[in-house]
């Protein structure tokens, strides 16, 4: 499944367009590499999303084309969720 669709279906992000924009801004990583919106996501992948002053890292546990609210929460497990400072956002994005 495409990365942008997965992030929306799993309800990590509310809209697919937001998923696409974040990936285009190099704020989404799959298995430690900058990911494009079309990157193929598979079970076992690790996804890191930086949005606003928040960094969320999840492991993909399931792929479904459609999911209700309860099923969406089963599609991933949170590895780490943290708030980051404004300066750190710039540093994280500058590393790559």
mmCIF file of C-alpha atoms in Angstrom:
data_model
loop_
_atom_site.group_PDB
_atom_site.id
_atom_site.type_symbol
_atom_site.label_atom_id
_atom_site.label_comp_id
_atom_site.label_asym_id
_atom_site.label_seq_id
_atom_site.Cartn_x
_atom_site.Cartn_y
_atom_site.Cartn_z
ATOM 1 C CA UNK A 1 0.000 0.000 0.000
ATOM 2 C CA UNK A 2 1.192 3.523 -0.748
ATOM 3 C CA UNK A 3 2.598 5.446 2.218
ATOM 4 C CA UNK A 4 0.192 8.385 1.907
ATOM 5 C CA UNK A 5 -2.821 6.057 1.782
ATOM 6 C CA UNK A 6 -1.544 3.975 4.722
ATOM 7 C CA UNK A 7 -1.074 7.029 6.957
ATOM 8 C CA UNK A 8 -4.643 8.110 6.221
ATOM 9 C CA UNK A 9 -6.236 4.634 6.475
ATOM 10 C CA UNK A 10 -4.461 3.916 9.777
ATOM 11 C CA UNK A 11 -5.630 7.339 10.976
ATOM 12 C CA UNK A 12 -2.131 8.462 11.829
ATOM 13 C CA UNK A 13 -2.926 11.568 9.781
ATOM 14 C CA UNK A 14 -6.418 12.821 9.007
ATOM 15 C CA UNK A 15 -6.131 13.393 5.262
ATOM 16 C CA UNK A 16 -4.179 11.811 2.444
ATOM 17 C CA UNK A 17 -3.231 15.229 1.107
ATOM 18 C CA UNK A 18 -1.557 16.038 4.431
ATOM 19 C CA UNK A 19 0.340 12.732 4.242
ATOM 20 C CA UNK A 20 1.493 13.600 0.733
ATOM 21 C CA UNK A 21 2.579 17.125 1.705
ATOM 22 C CA UNK A 22 4.610 15.897 4.691
ATOM 23 C CA UNK A 23 6.352 13.287 2.538
ATOM 24 C CA UNK A 24 7.074 15.903 -0.135
ATOM 25 C CA UNK A 25 8.639 18.076 2.614
ATOM 26 C CA UNK A 26 10.881 15.134 3.629
ATOM 27 C CA UNK A 27 9.201 14.797 7.032
ATOM 28 C CA UNK A 28 8.291 11.101 6.642
ATOM 29 C CA UNK A 29 10.758 8.220 6.907
ATOM 30 C CA UNK A 30 10.293 4.520 6.229
ATOM 31 C CA UNK A 31 12.926 2.267 7.760
ATOM 32 C CA UNK A 32 15.186 5.273 8.381
ATOM 33 C CA UNK A 33 15.094 6.618 4.811
ATOM 34 C CA UNK A 34 13.257 9.670 3.517
ATOM 35 C CA UNK A 35 10.075 8.398 1.891
ATOM 36 C CA UNK A 36 7.995 9.593 -1.027
ATOM 37 C CA UNK A 37 4.186 9.502 -0.898
ATOM 38 C CA UNK A 38 4.254 6.512 -3.273
ATOM 39 C CA UNK A 39 6.671 4.454 -1.139
ATOM 40 C CA UNK A 40 5.325 0.928 -0.676
ATOM 41 C CA UNK A 41 4.568 0.148 2.979
ATOM 42 C CA UNK A 42 4.702 -3.453 4.207
ATOM 43 C CA UNK A 43 4.068 -5.199 7.528
ATOM 44 C CA UNK A 44 7.177 -4.838 9.691
ATOM 45 C CA UNK A 45 8.206 -1.429 8.333
ATOM 46 C CA UNK A 46 8.993 1.413 10.744
ATOM 47 C CA UNK A 47 7.515 4.804 9.885
ATOM 48 C CA UNK A 48 8.596 8.096 11.461
ATOM 49 C CA UNK A 49 6.464 11.192 10.879
ATOM 50 C CA UNK A 50 7.472 14.707 11.934
ATOM 51 C CA UNK A 51 4.548 17.123 12.004
ATOM 52 C CA UNK A 52 4.340 20.350 13.876
ATOM 53 C CA UNK A 53 6.434 19.896 17.003
ATOM 54 C CA UNK A 54 5.675 16.200 17.261
ATOM 55 C CA UNK A 55 7.652 13.162 16.176
ATOM 56 C CA UNK A 56 5.796 9.851 15.942
ATOM 57 C CA UNK A 57 7.465 6.516 15.230
ATOM 58 C CA UNK A 58 5.305 3.443 14.560
ATOM 59 C CA UNK A 59 5.728 -0.144 13.421
ATOM 60 C CA UNK A 60 3.344 -1.389 10.730
ATOM 61 C CA UNK A 61 1.474 -4.435 12.048
ATOM 62 C CA UNK A 62 -1.283 -4.801 9.449
ATOM 63 C CA UNK A 63 -2.283 -3.533 6.006
ATOM 64 C CA UNK A 64 -5.967 -3.003 5.187
ATOM 65 C CA UNK A 65 -7.504 -1.117 2.269
ATOM 66 C CA UNK A 66 -10.239 0.267 4.509
ATOM 67 C CA UNK A 67 -10.519 0.349 8.265
ATOM 68 C CA UNK A 68 -13.042 1.564 10.783
ATOM 69 C CA UNK A 69 -11.811 3.456 13.830
ATOM 70 C CA UNK A 70 -11.196 0.298 15.902
ATOM 71 C CA UNK A 71 -9.421 -1.592 13.100
ATOM 72 C CA UNK A 72 -7.251 1.436 12.282
ATOM 73 C CA UNK A 73 -5.675 1.326 15.728
ATOM 74 C CA UNK A 74 -4.649 -2.306 15.083
ATOM 75 C CA UNK A 75 -2.737 -1.382 11.911
ATOM 76 C CA UNK A 76 0.273 -0.043 13.835
ATOM 77 C CA UNK A 77 1.959 0.043 17.201
ATOM 78 C CA UNK A 78 3.527 3.203 18.565
ATOM 79 C CA UNK A 79 7.257 2.835 19.163
ATOM 80 C CA UNK A 80 7.923 6.401 20.272
ATOM 81 C CA UNK A 81 6.008 9.642 20.447
ATOM 82 C CA UNK A 82 7.681 12.819 21.553
ATOM 83 C CA UNK A 83 7.392 16.557 21.446
ATOM 84 C CA UNK A 84 10.334 18.337 19.891
ATOM 85 C CA UNK A 85 11.514 21.912 20.217
ATOM 86 C CA UNK A 86 11.423 24.331 17.311
ATOM 87 C CA UNK A 87 15.233 24.308 16.970
ATOM 88 C CA UNK A 88 15.297 20.503 16.977
ATOM 89 C CA UNK A 89 12.843 20.322 14.072
ATOM 90 C CA UNK A 90 15.265 22.368 11.968
ATOM 91 C CA UNK A 91 18.191 20.201 13.100
ATOM 92 C CA UNK A 92 16.375 16.938 12.326
ATOM 93 C CA UNK A 93 15.417 18.117 8.864
ATOM 94 C CA UNK A 94 18.932 19.508 8.229
ATOM 95 C CA UNK A 95 20.571 16.132 9.049
ATOM 96 C CA UNK A 96 19.213 14.630 5.887
#
